[in-house]
Structure formats: C-alpha cells, structure tokens
Coordinates of C-alpha atoms in Angstrom, one line a residue:
M1 CA -78.5 35.4 -89.5
F2 CA -76.9 37.6 -86.8
Y3 CA -73.5 36.6 -85.3
D4 CA -72.0 37.6 -82.0
A5 CA -69.2 40.2 -82.8
K6 CA -66.7 38.3 -80.7
N7 CA -67.3 35.1 -82.6
V8 CA -66.9 36.9 -85.9
M9 CA -63.5 38.3 -84.8
K10 CA -62.5 34.9 -83.4
A11 CA -63.4 33.1 -86.6
F12 CA -61.5 35.7 -88.7
E13 CA -58.5 35.3 -86.4
L14 CA -58.6 31.5 -86.8
Y15 CA -59.0 31.8 -90.6
T16 CA -55.9 34.0 -90.8
K17 CA -53.9 31.4 -89.0
L18 CA -55.3 28.7 -91.3
A19 CA -54.3 30.8 -94.3
R20 CA -50.8 31.3 -92.9
D21 CA -50.1 27.8 -91.5
G22 CA -52.6 25.5 -93.2
L23 CA -53.7 24.1 -89.8
L24 CA -55.0 24.8 -86.3
D25 CA -54.2 22.9 -83.1
G26 CA -54.3 23.3 -79.3
E27 CA -56.7 26.0 -78.0
D28 CA -57.4 27.2 -81.5
F29 CA -58.6 23.8 -82.5
Q30 CA -60.8 23.6 -79.4
Q31 CA -62.4 27.0 -80.3
Y32 CA -63.3 25.6 -83.7
M33 CA -64.8 22.4 -82.2
S34 CA -66.7 23.9 -79.3
N35 CA -68.2 27.1 -80.7
D36 CA -70.9 26.5 -83.3
E37 CA -70.8 30.1 -84.6
V38 CA -67.0 30.0 -85.1
F39 CA -67.4 26.6 -86.7
G40 CA -70.0 27.8 -89.1
L41 CA -68.1 31.0 -90.0
L42 CA -64.9 29.2 -90.7
E43 CA -66.7 26.8 -92.9
Q44 CA -68.1 29.7 -94.9
Y45 CA -64.8 31.6 -95.1
T46 CA -62.9 28.5 -96.4
S47 CA -65.6 27.5 -98.8
H48 CA -65.6 31.0 -100.3
M49 CA -61.9 30.6 -100.9
E50 CA -62.5 27.2 -102.6
C51 CA -60.9 25.3 -99.8
V52 CA -62.0 22.4 -97.5
L53 CA -61.5 21.8 -93.8
F54 CA -61.0 18.4 -92.2
V55 CA -59.9 17.1 -88.8
A56 CA -57.1 14.7 -88.2
A57 CA -55.3 13.8 -85.0
N58 CA -56.8 16.8 -83.1
Q59 CA -55.8 19.3 -85.7
L60 CA -57.8 21.2 -88.2
Y61 CA -56.4 21.4 -91.8
M62 CA -57.3 23.6 -94.7
V63 CA -56.4 22.5 -98.2
P64 CA -57.4 24.0 -101.6
K65 CA -60.3 22.2 -103.3
T66 CA -59.6 23.4 -106.8
T67 CA -56.7 24.7 -108.9
T68 CA -58.5 28.1 -109.0
S69 CA -58.1 28.6 -105.2
Q70 CA -55.6 31.3 -104.3
F71 CA -54.0 28.7 -102.0
H72 CA -53.3 26.3 -104.8
V73 CA -49.6 25.9 -105.3
N74 CA -48.7 26.2 -109.0
N75 CA -46.0 24.4 -111.0
E76 CA -43.8 27.4 -111.3
Y77 CA -43.6 27.9 -107.5
L78 CA -42.8 24.2 -107.0
R79 CA -40.0 24.3 -109.6
K80 CA -38.4 27.4 -108.2
T81 CA -38.8 26.4 -104.5
Y82 CA -38.0 22.7 -104.4
L83 CA -36.2 21.6 -107.6
K84 CA -32.8 22.3 -109.0
S85 CA -32.0 25.4 -111.0
G86 CA -33.4 25.1 -114.6
A87 CA -35.8 22.4 -113.7
T88 CA -38.6 21.9 -116.2
N89 CA -42.2 20.6 -116.1
S90 CA -40.8 17.2 -116.9
D91 CA -38.8 17.2 -113.6
L92 CA -42.0 18.2 -111.8
Y93 CA -44.0 15.5 -113.4
L94 CA -41.4 13.0 -112.3
S95 CA -41.8 14.3 -108.8
Y96 CA -45.6 13.9 -109.0
F97 CA -45.0 10.3 -110.3
A98 CA -42.7 9.6 -107.4
T99 CA -45.3 10.8 -105.0
I100 CA -48.0 8.6 -106.5
V101 CA -45.7 5.6 -106.2
L102 CA -44.9 6.5 -102.6
L103 CA -48.6 6.5 -101.7
G104 CA -49.1 3.3 -103.6
E105 CA -46.6 1.6 -101.5
F106 CA -48.4 2.6 -98.3
Y107 CA -51.8 1.6 -99.7
N108 CA -50.7 -1.6 -101.4
S109 CA -51.1 -0.2 -104.9
Y110 CA -54.3 1.6 -103.7
L111 CA -56.2 -1.6 -103.1
T112 CA -56.7 -0.9 -99.4
K113 CA -58.7 1.6 -97.4
E114 CA -55.9 2.0 -94.8
P115 CA -52.1 2.0 -95.1
T116 CA -50.7 -1.5 -94.9
I117 CA -47.2 -0.5 -93.8
H118 CA -46.1 2.0 -91.2
Y119 CA -42.9 3.3 -92.9
L120 CA -41.1 3.2 -96.2
S121 CA -37.4 3.3 -96.8
L122 CA -36.0 5.5 -99.5
S123 CA -34.3 2.6 -101.2
R124 CA -37.6 0.7 -101.4
W125 CA -39.2 3.9 -102.8
V126 CA -36.6 3.9 -105.6
E127 CA -37.2 0.2 -106.3
A128 CA -41.0 0.8 -106.4
I129 CA -40.5 3.6 -109.0
D130 CA -38.3 1.2 -111.1
E131 CA -41.1 -1.3 -111.0
R132 CA -43.7 1.2 -112.2
M133 CA -41.3 2.4 -114.9
E134 CA -41.0 -1.2 -116.1
V135 CA -44.8 -1.2 -116.6
L136 CA -44.7 2.1 -118.4
V137 CA -42.1 1.1 -121.0
Q138 CA -44.1 -1.9 -122.0
H139 CA -46.7 0.4 -123.6
P140 CA -46.1 1.4 -127.2
E141 CA -45.0 5.0 -127.7
D142 CA -48.1 6.0 -129.6
R143 CA -50.2 4.6 -126.7
L144 CA -48.3 6.7 -124.2
K145 CA -48.8 9.8 -126.3
E146 CA -52.5 9.1 -126.5
L147 CA -52.7 8.7 -122.7
E148 CA -50.7 12.0 -122.2
R149 CA -53.7 13.9 -123.6
Q150 CA -56.1 12.0 -121.3
H151 CA -54.1 12.2 -118.1
A152 CA -52.2 15.5 -118.6
Y153 CA -49.0 13.6 -117.7
N154 CA -46.1 13.4 -120.1
W155 CA -45.4 9.8 -119.6
L156 CA -42.5 9.7 -122.2
S157 CA -40.7 12.5 -120.5
I158 CA -41.2 10.9 -117.1
I159 CA -39.6 7.7 -118.4
E160 CA -36.7 9.6 -120.1
N161 CA -36.0 11.7 -116.9
W162 CA -35.8 8.6 -114.7
T163 CA -33.6 6.8 -117.2
T164 CA -31.3 9.9 -117.5
L165 CA -30.8 9.8 -113.7
D166 CA -29.5 6.3 -114.1
A167 CA -27.3 7.3 -117.1
I168 CA -25.6 10.1 -115.1
K169 CA -23.7 7.4 -113.2
E170 CA -23.3 4.9 -116.0
S171 CA -19.5 5.1 -115.8
A172 CA -19.6 4.1 -112.2
K173 CA -18.1 0.7 -111.3
S174 CA -21.1 -0.6 -109.4
Q175 CA -24.9 -0.4 -109.6
K176 CA -24.8 1.4 -106.2
G177 CA -23.4 4.4 -108.0
Q178 CA -26.3 4.4 -110.4
T179 CA -28.8 4.0 -107.7
L180 CA -27.4 6.9 -105.7
S181 CA -28.3 9.4 -108.4
R182 CA -31.9 8.3 -108.2
L183 CA -31.7 8.4 -104.4
S184 CA -30.5 12.0 -104.8
F185 CA -33.7 12.9 -106.7
I186 CA -35.8 11.1 -104.2
H187 CA -34.2 13.1 -101.4
T188 CA -35.3 16.3 -103.2
V189 CA -38.9 15.0 -103.5
K190 CA -38.8 13.9 -99.8
K191 CA -37.8 17.5 -98.7
F192 CA -40.8 18.9 -100.5
L193 CA -43.2 16.3 -99.1
V194 CA -41.9 16.9 -95.6
K195 CA -42.2 20.7 -96.0
E196 CA -45.8 20.2 -97.1
K197 CA -46.5 17.9 -94.2
V198 CA -47.3 14.9 -96.5
I199 CA -44.7 12.7 -94.8
N200 CA -42.5 12.7 -91.7
E201 CA -38.9 11.6 -91.5
I202 CA -38.3 9.0 -88.9
G203 CA -34.6 8.3 -89.3
N204 CA -32.6 5.6 -91.0
D205 CA -33.7 7.0 -94.4
E206 CA -37.3 6.0 -93.7
V207 CA -40.5 8.1 -93.9
E208 CA -44.1 7.7 -92.6
L209 CA -47.4 9.3 -93.7
T210 CA -48.8 12.1 -91.7
E211 CA -52.4 11.9 -90.4
K212 CA -53.1 14.8 -92.8
T213 CA -52.1 12.7 -95.8
K214 CA -54.1 9.7 -94.6
M215 CA -57.2 11.8 -94.4
I216 CA -56.7 13.4 -97.8
V217 CA -56.1 10.1 -99.5
Q218 CA -59.2 8.6 -98.0
R219 CA -61.6 11.5 -98.4
Y220 CA -60.4 13.2 -101.6
F221 CA -57.6 11.5 -103.6
M222 CA -59.4 8.3 -104.2
N223 CA -62.6 10.0 -105.3
L224 CA -61.3 12.0 -108.2
E225 CA -62.0 10.4 -111.6
H226 CA -58.8 11.9 -113.1
N227 CA -56.7 10.2 -110.3
N228 CA -58.7 7.0 -110.7
E229 CA -57.7 6.7 -114.4
I230 CA -54.1 7.3 -113.6
L231 CA -54.0 4.7 -110.8
Q232 CA -55.8 2.2 -113.0
F233 CA -53.2 2.8 -115.7
L234 CA -50.1 2.6 -113.4
Y235 CA -51.3 -0.4 -111.3
D236 CA -53.7 -2.1 -113.7
L237 CA -56.1 -2.4 -110.8
E238 CA -58.7 -5.2 -110.9
P239 CA -61.9 -4.8 -108.7
K240 CA -61.6 -7.0 -105.7
E241 CA -64.0 -7.7 -102.9
G242 CA -63.3 -5.3 -100.0
A243 CA -60.8 -3.3 -102.1
F244 CA -60.9 0.1 -103.8
N245 CA -62.5 -0.1 -107.3
A246 CA -63.9 2.3 -109.9
D247 CA -67.2 2.6 -107.9
Y248 CA -65.6 4.5 -105.1
I249 CA -62.2 5.6 -106.2

C-alpha cells in the first residue's frame, strides 16, 4: 500500500508527540480522527511498539500493552522517582495495593461498569485500605504465601508495611497521629497517580478519576485474568446480575 508522503510525516510527528507526552489533543487529535491514512499509520506504529491507542474526552492516549513495551514503566524507575530514598519492592507493592483500593472505591468494589462516586477523600482512601487489610489478615499465613506465588504480590509484606506505618506514631496521644502517618504515604501515592494522569486533585484533600483512567479500567483492567483473580481475592466478589463477574472481568 502506498501512502502520501505528507501523511507519513504527519503520522510520524504525531507519534513522536504520543511517545513524549502519552496523549494528543486539539488540532493533533483532529488530524488523527479526520485523516484515514494518518489514523492507520499511527495504529501501526503504536502496535509495533506494543502499545494501544484509545480516545477519551477528545484526547488520544497511548499506553503500553505489555511489560515488554519500551514505554512500560518498571519498578526501579517508580521507586527512585516517586518513593522515599531506600524504598523497596514491598513499598511499591503497597502503592499498587493502595491504587487497587482507590479504584475499588470508585467502582463499588469493582461491581459496577461506571464509577459510582465522583470524588474520594484521602481520609476515606485510608479507611478503605484499613478495611481491605482487615480482610487480608483473616487469611492464614501459609494461604497468603501460596497466593503470593499465584498473584506475584507479597501480601505478607503489604500487611507488614501498612502496620508499620501505624506503629511509627504509636507513641502519639491520639489516633489522629497514627492516621497521619498513613495519610503521608497516601499523599506520596497520590502524587504519582496525579503525575501519571490517573487521578486529578480537586481540592479539600479529594481526588477524582481522569477520563483516561475510566477508559483503561473499562477496556483493559477488568479484562485481565490476573487482575480478576486479585480482585476476587481482595473483595470476595460474587457474580450478581448486571455486575462485573468472571465472565467479563
């Protein structure tokens, strides 16, 4: 198939912007939507780089499809960029856990197709993590170790790290002092999620999901078998009429 040279150059220009910024909007977005050749070439470029494109709120996003994509962000980068000095994989897993719980709050424990709330307070986020931790600690240690191999999540270290955050302030005179140490961790996770355009800050220590995140959750997150197993474990989901279940998560 022969392509117009101008379209080839335009597609390459748009691809470089996607590679740099992760999204296109404005006139660049219109070029993608209105020019079939540019559209097709961009799809080929991103597919070759193991990425996918999707549209949300008049913006075009590119996200890595697999961990082998050069645009995939690895654990080492995340630790060095967003977490405290000397952070380990355990700290990172706790961050992942906090993110899953955050999304679970918006999607009513992943039982709904659309978010059921518009915003979430950081204090409620902490409470929701506490609730999930209470579920985790009810499992025997040997069961958690067995699940670690299946899920590639170190559940025991996640529990220990969250408990340690509480213990840091155990000498404080009020529960508020203990909670603040956990809020401090949540602020760190929030900064990362804002930077990656997963959530927006809306003031009053509250956050909302971005349109990008809503699209990713609907189109990809729920459809991964690995994620499905983790969500079933954390939320003990039972199939309900009109709700997400194992057939389409």
